[in-house]
Amino acid sequence: MGDLRLKPLLEPLLVAVLCGAVFTITGLTSGFGRALYVGGSGIVAPPELLTPSVRIAEVTVVLASAFVLAWKSPALRAAVCIAALALFSLHAAVFRTSFYLSRSDSVVLILMLGAIGVGGGVLLRMRERSRAALAVAAEERARRDERLDMARELHDVVAHHVTGILVQAQAALVVAEEDKSRAYDFLPGIVDGGTDALGAMRAMVRTLRDNGAATATSDLTADLHQLVEKSGLPVRTSIELTEDVRPELGRSVLRLVQEALTNTRKHAHDATNVEVDVRLTASAVLLSVVDNGTARPPHSGGFGLVGMRERVHELGGRFFAGATGDGWLVTAELPLEVRV
């Protein structure tokens, strides 16, 4: 708690010290009495103590401070601190003596240099805000694309079959009004349509988002082994799927593993070992992909991690991606049942 209270006071404290240093140099240059408006020249330091290199260092520190304040500090705090630096710098320009510039020229020079320093900091601040806004927009777009991808996948694989089922069911209702026994003739077609729909969902072979995305068949274990073989990475697999899972869930498992391996290939060039673990529990599918490559920041995976997190969230699961002591880990828990 003490650190949180001290941090907002640190910048004003440093600025106060810097302003005090500027005023001290002004007093040593022109006399403290004169600098404080009490008349007289006061005590003037020997010329060798205030060499051009000292003054250049002073100007550099003041301008650098104004630049950093305008760039990084909260707006109100930055304005107050920069105003204090400007006042003490202008005071120095008026009361110090110079063999090279008149007082008016010194004031103009300080204002110009200050405007350049503060302007540069403000430009960087605006640039960072713009980048942050673009990153947020891009992340939201990635989430929206992932939701759309999932919706289109489900629609494309079942829409045709469900339409056939509805047509046959409606026909059965019409026929049943005259002859109920004839309505039973439509039941095999409805059952076949449902079976075909389930088979189509298990055979999602198209991808609508990435041209090189993996395709899924009815055998998730075989699909995962095939994906690992094509990855070109030194992968060890442990896949324990004792029974079939929902088709859309199997598709998501495959996509998550593929994206995790893609991130490893892109960002962990020095990885010598990658482990893929997929197993089925009583209530969920658990998967993890871990490598021993150089750890990278959480955003290094670009928007792939955003899409992975969004897909897991839409399925009601839990997702984690981050650095470990020896590399990078991606884990997900996907529930077997749809959470409404």
CSV table of C-alpha atoms in Angstrom, one decimal:
chain,number,residue,atom,x,y,z
A,1,MET,CA,0.0,0.0,0.0
A,2,GLY,CA,2.9,2.3,0.8
A,3,ASP,CA,4.4,1.7,-2.7
A,4,LEU,CA,1.1,2.6,-4.3
A,5,ARG,CA,1.0,5.9,-2.5
A,6,LEU,CA,4.6,6.7,-3.1
A,7,LYS,CA,4.6,6.1,-6.9
A,8,PRO,CA,2.3,9.1,-7.8
A,9,LEU,CA,4.6,11.3,-5.7
A,10,LEU,CA,7.8,10.2,-7.3
A,11,GLU,CA,7.6,12.2,-10.5
A,12,PRO,CA,6.7,15.5,-8.7
A,13,LEU,CA,9.5,14.9,-6.2
A,14,LEU,CA,12.1,14.3,-8.9
A,15,VAL,CA,10.8,17.4,-10.8
A,16,ALA,CA,11.1,19.4,-7.6
A,17,VAL,CA,14.7,18.3,-7.1
A,18,LEU,CA,15.5,19.2,-10.8
A,19,CYS,CA,13.9,22.6,-10.4
A,20,GLY,CA,15.9,23.2,-7.3
A,21,ALA,CA,19.0,22.2,-9.1
A,22,VAL,CA,18.2,24.7,-12.0
A,23,PHE,CA,17.6,27.5,-9.5
A,24,THR,CA,20.8,26.7,-7.6
A,25,ILE,CA,22.8,26.9,-10.9
A,26,THR,CA,21.0,30.2,-11.6
A,27,GLY,CA,22.0,31.5,-8.1
A,28,LEU,CA,25.6,30.4,-8.6
A,29,THR,CA,25.7,32.1,-12.0
A,30,SER,CA,24.1,35.4,-11.3
A,31,GLY,CA,24.0,35.6,-7.5
A,32,PHE,CA,21.3,34.2,-5.1
A,33,GLY,CA,20.3,37.7,-4.0
A,34,ARG,CA,19.5,38.8,-7.5
A,35,ALA,CA,17.8,35.4,-8.3
A,36,LEU,CA,15.5,35.9,-5.3
A,37,TYR,CA,14.7,39.6,-6.1
A,38,VAL,CA,16.3,40.9,-3.0
A,39,GLY,CA,18.8,43.1,-4.8
A,40,GLY,CA,22.6,42.8,-5.2
A,41,SER,CA,24.6,40.3,-7.0
A,42,GLY,CA,25.0,37.9,-4.1
A,43,ILE,CA,27.5,35.1,-4.2
A,44,VAL,CA,28.7,34.2,-7.7
A,45,ALA,CA,30.5,31.0,-8.4
A,46,PRO,CA,33.9,30.9,-10.1
A,47,PRO,CA,33.5,30.5,-13.9
A,48,GLU,CA,35.3,27.2,-13.9
A,49,LEU,CA,32.4,25.6,-11.9
A,50,LEU,CA,29.8,26.5,-14.6
A,51,THR,CA,31.5,25.3,-17.8
A,52,PRO,CA,29.6,24.9,-21.1
A,53,SER,CA,29.5,21.1,-20.6
A,54,VAL,CA,27.7,21.6,-17.2
A,55,ARG,CA,25.1,23.8,-18.9
A,56,ILE,CA,24.6,21.5,-21.8
A,57,ALA,CA,24.1,18.6,-19.4
A,58,GLU,CA,21.5,20.7,-17.5
A,59,VAL,CA,19.6,21.6,-20.6
A,60,THR,CA,19.7,17.9,-21.7
A,61,VAL,CA,18.3,16.6,-18.4
A,62,VAL,CA,15.5,19.2,-18.3
A,63,LEU,CA,14.4,18.5,-21.9
A,64,ALA,CA,14.6,14.8,-21.5
A,65,SER,CA,12.5,15.1,-18.3
A,66,ALA,CA,9.9,17.2,-20.1
A,67,PHE,CA,9.9,14.7,-23.0
A,68,VAL,CA,9.3,11.6,-20.7
A,69,LEU,CA,6.7,13.4,-18.7
A,70,ALA,CA,4.7,14.4,-21.8
A,71,TRP,CA,5.1,10.8,-23.1
A,72,LYS,CA,4.4,8.6,-20.1
A,73,SER,CA,2.9,10.6,-17.2
A,74,PRO,CA,-0.9,11.1,-16.6
A,75,ALA,CA,-2.0,14.3,-18.4
A,76,LEU,CA,-2.6,16.5,-15.3
A,77,ARG,CA,0.6,15.5,-13.5
A,78,ALA,CA,2.6,15.9,-16.7
A,79,ALA,CA,1.1,19.4,-17.2
A,80,VAL,CA,1.9,20.6,-13.7
A,81,CYS,CA,5.5,19.2,-13.7
A,82,ILE,CA,6.2,20.5,-17.2
A,83,ALA,CA,4.9,24.0,-16.2
A,84,ALA,CA,7.2,24.0,-13.2
A,85,LEU,CA,10.2,23.0,-15.3
A,86,ALA,CA,9.3,25.8,-17.8
A,87,LEU,CA,9.0,28.5,-15.1
A,88,PHE,CA,12.4,27.6,-13.6
A,89,SER,CA,14.0,27.4,-17.0
A,90,LEU,CA,12.6,30.8,-18.1
A,91,HIS,CA,13.7,32.2,-14.7
A,92,ALA,CA,17.2,31.0,-15.5
A,93,ALA,CA,17.2,32.4,-19.0
A,94,VAL,CA,16.2,35.9,-17.6
A,95,PHE,CA,18.6,36.1,-14.7
A,96,ARG,CA,21.7,34.3,-15.9
A,97,THR,CA,24.3,36.1,-17.7
A,98,SER,CA,25.6,34.7,-21.0
A,99,PHE,CA,28.4,35.8,-23.4
A,100,TYR,CA,26.7,34.1,-26.3
A,101,LEU,CA,23.0,35.0,-26.2
A,102,SER,CA,20.9,37.9,-25.1
A,103,ARG,CA,18.1,37.3,-22.5
A,104,SER,CA,15.4,37.5,-25.2
A,105,ASP,CA,17.3,35.1,-27.4
A,106,SER,CA,17.7,32.7,-24.4
A,107,VAL,CA,14.0,32.8,-23.7
A,108,VAL,CA,13.1,32.1,-27.3
A,109,LEU,CA,15.6,29.2,-27.5
A,110,ILE,CA,14.3,27.6,-24.3
A,111,LEU,CA,10.7,27.9,-25.5
A,112,MET,CA,11.6,26.4,-28.9
A,113,LEU,CA,13.6,23.5,-27.3
A,114,GLY,CA,10.8,22.9,-24.8
A,115,ALA,CA,8.1,22.9,-27.5
A,116,ILE,CA,10.2,20.3,-29.4
A,117,GLY,CA,10.7,18.1,-26.4
A,118,VAL,CA,7.1,18.2,-25.1
A,119,GLY,CA,5.7,17.9,-28.7
A,120,GLY,CA,7.8,14.8,-29.3
A,121,GLY,CA,6.5,13.2,-26.0
A,122,VAL,CA,2.9,14.1,-26.9
A,123,LEU,CA,3.3,12.6,-30.4
A,124,LEU,CA,4.6,9.3,-28.9
A,125,ARG,CA,1.7,9.3,-26.4
A,126,MET,CA,-0.8,9.7,-29.2
A,127,ARG,CA,0.9,7.0,-31.3
A,128,GLU,CA,0.8,4.5,-28.4
A,129,ARG,CA,-2.8,5.3,-27.8
A,130,SER,CA,-3.6,4.8,-31.5
A,131,ARG,CA,-1.7,1.5,-31.5
A,132,ALA,CA,-3.6,0.3,-28.3
A,133,ALA,CA,-6.9,1.2,-29.9
A,134,LEU,CA,-6.0,-0.6,-33.1
A,135,ALA,CA,-4.9,-3.6,-31.1
A,136,VAL,CA,-8.2,-3.7,-29.2
A,137,ALA,CA,-10.2,-3.4,-32.4
A,138,ALA,CA,-8.1,-6.2,-34.0
A,139,GLU,CA,-8.6,-8.4,-31.0
A,140,GLU,CA,-12.3,-7.9,-31.0
A,141,ARG,CA,-12.4,-8.6,-34.8
A,142,ALA,CA,-10.5,-11.8,-34.2
A,143,ARG,CA,-13.1,-12.9,-31.6
A,144,ARG,CA,-15.9,-12.0,-33.9
A,145,ASP,CA,-14.3,-14.0,-36.8
A,146,GLU,CA,-13.9,-17.0,-34.5
A,147,ARG,CA,-17.5,-16.9,-33.5
A,148,LEU,CA,-18.6,-16.5,-37.1
A,149,ASP,CA,-16.3,-19.4,-38.1
A,150,MET,CA,-17.9,-21.7,-35.6
A,151,ALA,CA,-21.4,-20.7,-36.6
A,152,ARG,CA,-20.7,-21.2,-40.3
A,153,GLU,CA,-19.1,-24.6,-39.6
A,154,LEU,CA,-22.2,-25.8,-37.8
A,155,HIS,CA,-24.6,-24.3,-40.3
A,156,ASP,CA,-22.9,-25.7,-43.4
A,157,VAL,CA,-22.6,-29.3,-42.1
A,158,VAL,CA,-26.1,-29.7,-40.8
A,159,ALA,CA,-28.4,-27.2,-42.6
A,160,HIS,CA,-29.0,-29.4,-45.7
A,161,HIS,CA,-29.8,-32.5,-43.7
A,162,VAL,CA,-32.0,-30.7,-41.1
A,163,THR,CA,-33.9,-29.1,-44.0
A,164,GLY,CA,-34.6,-32.6,-45.4
A,165,ILE,CA,-35.8,-33.9,-42.0
A,166,LEU,CA,-38.2,-31.0,-41.6
A,167,VAL,CA,-39.7,-31.5,-45.1
A,168,GLN,CA,-40.3,-35.2,-44.4
A,169,ALA,CA,-41.7,-34.4,-40.9
A,170,GLN,CA,-44.1,-31.8,-42.4
A,171,ALA,CA,-45.2,-34.3,-45.1
A,172,ALA,CA,-45.8,-36.9,-42.4
A,173,LEU,CA,-48.1,-34.5,-40.5
A,174,VAL,CA,-50.1,-33.8,-43.7
A,175,VAL,CA,-50.5,-37.4,-44.5
A,176,ALA,CA,-51.4,-38.4,-41.0
A,177,GLU,CA,-54.6,-36.3,-41.2
A,178,GLU,CA,-56.0,-38.8,-43.7
A,179,ASP,CA,-54.0,-42.0,-43.0
A,180,LYS,CA,-51.9,-42.3,-39.9
A,181,SER,CA,-50.4,-45.6,-41.1
A,182,ARG,CA,-48.9,-43.9,-44.1
A,183,ALA,CA,-47.2,-41.3,-41.9
A,184,TYR,CA,-45.0,-44.1,-40.5
A,185,ASP,CA,-43.5,-44.5,-44.0
A,186,PHE,CA,-41.7,-41.2,-43.5
A,187,LEU,CA,-39.9,-42.3,-40.3
A,188,PRO,CA,-37.1,-44.2,-42.0
A,189,GLY,CA,-36.3,-41.2,-44.1
A,190,ILE,CA,-36.2,-38.9,-41.0
A,191,VAL,CA,-33.9,-41.4,-39.2
A,192,ASP,CA,-31.6,-41.6,-42.3
A,193,GLY,CA,-31.6,-37.8,-42.5
A,194,GLY,CA,-30.5,-37.5,-38.8
A,195,THR,CA,-27.9,-40.1,-39.3
A,196,ASP,CA,-26.5,-38.3,-42.3
A,197,ALA,CA,-26.4,-35.1,-40.4
A,198,LEU,CA,-24.4,-36.7,-37.6
A,199,GLY,CA,-22.1,-38.2,-40.1
A,200,ALA,CA,-21.6,-34.9,-41.9
A,201,MET,CA,-20.7,-33.2,-38.6
A,202,ARG,CA,-18.1,-35.9,-37.9
A,203,ALA,CA,-16.7,-35.3,-41.4
A,204,MET,CA,-16.1,-31.6,-41.3
A,205,VAL,CA,-13.5,-31.5,-44.1
A,206,ARG,CA,-13.7,-27.8,-45.0
A,207,THR,CA,-12.3,-24.8,-43.2
A,208,LEU,CA,-13.7,-21.3,-43.7
A,209,ARG,CA,-11.0,-19.4,-42.0
A,210,ASP,CA,-7.5,-20.6,-42.7
A,211,ASN,CA,-6.6,-22.1,-46.1
A,212,GLY,CA,-4.1,-24.5,-44.4
A,213,ALA,CA,-6.3,-25.5,-41.4
A,214,ALA,CA,-6.6,-29.1,-40.5
A,215,THR,CA,-9.7,-31.1,-41.5
A,216,ALA,CA,-11.5,-33.5,-39.2
A,217,THR,CA,-12.9,-36.9,-39.8
A,218,SER,CA,-14.8,-39.3,-37.6
A,219,ASP,CA,-11.6,-40.6,-36.0
A,220,LEU,CA,-10.2,-37.7,-33.8
A,221,THR,CA,-7.3,-39.8,-32.6
A,222,ALA,CA,-6.1,-40.5,-36.2
A,223,ASP,CA,-6.7,-36.8,-37.1
A,224,LEU,CA,-4.5,-35.7,-34.2
A,225,HIS,CA,-1.7,-38.1,-35.1
A,226,GLN,CA,-1.9,-37.0,-38.7
A,227,LEU,CA,-1.7,-33.3,-37.6
A,228,VAL,CA,1.3,-34.0,-35.5
A,229,GLU,CA,3.1,-35.8,-38.3
A,230,LYS,CA,2.6,-32.9,-40.7
A,231,SER,CA,3.7,-30.3,-38.2
A,232,GLY,CA,7.4,-30.8,-38.8
A,233,LEU,CA,8.1,-30.5,-35.0
A,234,PRO,CA,9.7,-33.0,-32.6
A,235,VAL,CA,6.4,-34.0,-31.0
A,236,ARG,CA,5.6,-36.6,-28.5
A,237,THR,CA,2.0,-37.5,-28.2
A,238,SER,CA,-0.2,-38.9,-25.5
A,239,ILE,CA,-3.8,-39.3,-26.8
A,240,GLU,CA,-6.4,-41.1,-24.6
A,241,LEU,CA,-9.8,-40.9,-26.2
A,242,THR,CA,-11.7,-44.0,-25.2
A,243,GLU,CA,-14.9,-43.0,-26.9
A,244,ASP,CA,-16.3,-40.6,-29.5
A,245,VAL,CA,-16.9,-36.9,-28.6
A,246,ARG,CA,-19.3,-34.4,-30.1
A,247,PRO,CA,-18.3,-33.6,-33.7
A,248,GLU,CA,-18.0,-29.9,-33.1
A,249,LEU,CA,-16.0,-30.6,-30.0
A,250,GLY,CA,-13.6,-32.9,-31.9
A,251,ARG,CA,-13.3,-30.2,-34.5
A,252,SER,CA,-12.4,-27.6,-31.9
A,253,VAL,CA,-9.8,-29.9,-30.2
A,254,LEU,CA,-8.1,-30.4,-33.6
A,255,ARG,CA,-8.1,-26.7,-34.3
A,256,LEU,CA,-6.7,-25.8,-30.9
A,257,VAL,CA,-3.9,-28.3,-31.2
A,258,GLN,CA,-3.1,-27.1,-34.7
A,259,GLU,CA,-3.0,-23.5,-33.6
A,260,ALA,CA,-0.7,-24.3,-30.6
A,261,LEU,CA,1.7,-26.2,-32.9
A,262,THR,CA,1.7,-23.4,-35.4
A,263,ASN,CA,2.6,-20.9,-32.6
A,264,THR,CA,5.4,-23.2,-31.5
A,265,ARG,CA,6.8,-23.4,-35.0
A,266,LYS,CA,6.6,-19.6,-35.5
A,267,HIS,CA,7.9,-18.4,-32.1
A,268,ALA,CA,10.0,-21.3,-30.6
A,269,HIS,CA,12.6,-22.0,-33.2
A,270,ASP,CA,14.9,-23.5,-30.7
A,271,ALA,CA,12.4,-26.0,-29.3
A,272,THR,CA,13.8,-29.5,-29.2
A,273,ASN,CA,10.8,-31.2,-27.5
A,274,VAL,CA,7.0,-30.6,-27.9
A,275,GLU,CA,4.5,-32.7,-26.0
A,276,VAL,CA,0.8,-33.0,-27.0
A,277,ASP,CA,-1.5,-34.5,-24.5
A,278,VAL,CA,-5.2,-35.1,-25.2
A,279,ARG,CA,-7.3,-37.1,-22.9
A,280,LEU,CA,-11.0,-37.8,-22.1
A,281,THR,CA,-12.4,-37.6,-18.6
A,282,ALA,CA,-16.0,-38.2,-17.4
A,283,SER,CA,-17.0,-34.6,-18.0
A,284,ALA,CA,-14.5,-33.0,-20.4
A,285,VAL,CA,-11.7,-33.3,-23.0
A,286,LEU,CA,-8.4,-32.0,-21.6
A,287,LEU,CA,-5.6,-31.0,-23.9
A,288,SER,CA,-2.2,-29.5,-23.5
A,289,VAL,CA,0.6,-28.5,-25.8
A,290,VAL,CA,3.9,-27.7,-24.2
A,291,ASP,CA,7.4,-27.0,-25.7
A,292,ASN,CA,10.8,-26.2,-24.3
A,293,GLY,CA,11.6,-23.3,-26.6
A,294,THR,CA,12.5,-19.8,-25.5
A,295,ALA,CA,9.7,-18.3,-23.6
A,296,ARG,CA,7.9,-15.4,-25.3
A,297,PRO,CA,5.5,-12.8,-24.2
A,298,PRO,CA,1.7,-13.6,-24.1
A,299,HIS,CA,0.9,-11.5,-27.2
A,300,SER,CA,3.6,-13.2,-29.3
A,301,GLY,CA,1.1,-15.6,-30.7
A,302,GLY,CA,-0.7,-12.8,-32.4
A,303,PHE,CA,-4.5,-13.2,-32.7
A,304,GLY,CA,-4.2,-17.0,-32.8
A,305,LEU,CA,-4.4,-17.1,-29.0
A,306,VAL,CA,-7.3,-14.7,-29.1
A,307,GLY,CA,-9.2,-17.1,-31.4
A,308,MET,CA,-8.3,-20.1,-29.3
A,309,ARG,CA,-9.5,-18.4,-26.2
A,310,GLU,CA,-12.7,-17.3,-27.8
A,311,ARG,CA,-13.4,-20.8,-29.2
A,312,VAL,CA,-13.0,-22.4,-25.8
A,313,HIS,CA,-15.1,-19.8,-24.1
A,314,GLU,CA,-17.9,-20.3,-26.6
A,315,LEU,CA,-17.9,-24.0,-25.8
A,316,GLY,CA,-18.1,-23.3,-22.1
A,317,GLY,CA,-14.5,-24.4,-21.3
A,318,ARG,CA,-11.4,-23.0,-19.7
A,319,PHE,CA,-8.2,-21.9,-21.5
A,320,PHE,CA,-4.7,-20.9,-20.5
A,321,ALA,CA,-1.6,-19.9,-22.5
A,322,GLY,CA,1.6,-18.7,-21.0
A,323,ALA,CA,5.3,-19.2,-20.2
A,324,THR,CA,6.5,-21.9,-18.0
A,325,GLY,CA,9.9,-22.2,-16.4
A,326,ASP,CA,11.2,-24.1,-19.4
A,327,GLY,CA,9.1,-23.0,-22.4
A,328,TRP,CA,5.5,-22.3,-23.3
A,329,LEU,CA,2.3,-24.0,-22.4
A,330,VAL,CA,-1.2,-24.1,-23.9
A,331,THR,CA,-4.0,-25.9,-22.0
A,332,ALA,CA,-7.7,-26.2,-22.5
A,333,GLU,CA,-10.6,-27.9,-20.8
A,334,LEU,CA,-13.6,-28.5,-23.1
A,335,PRO,CA,-16.8,-29.9,-21.5
A,336,LEU,CA,-18.5,-32.9,-23.1
A,337,GLU,CA,-22.0,-31.5,-22.7
A,338,VAL,CA,-23.1,-28.2,-24.1
A,339,ARG,CA,-23.6,-25.6,-21.4
A,340,VAL,CA,-26.8,-23.6,-22.2
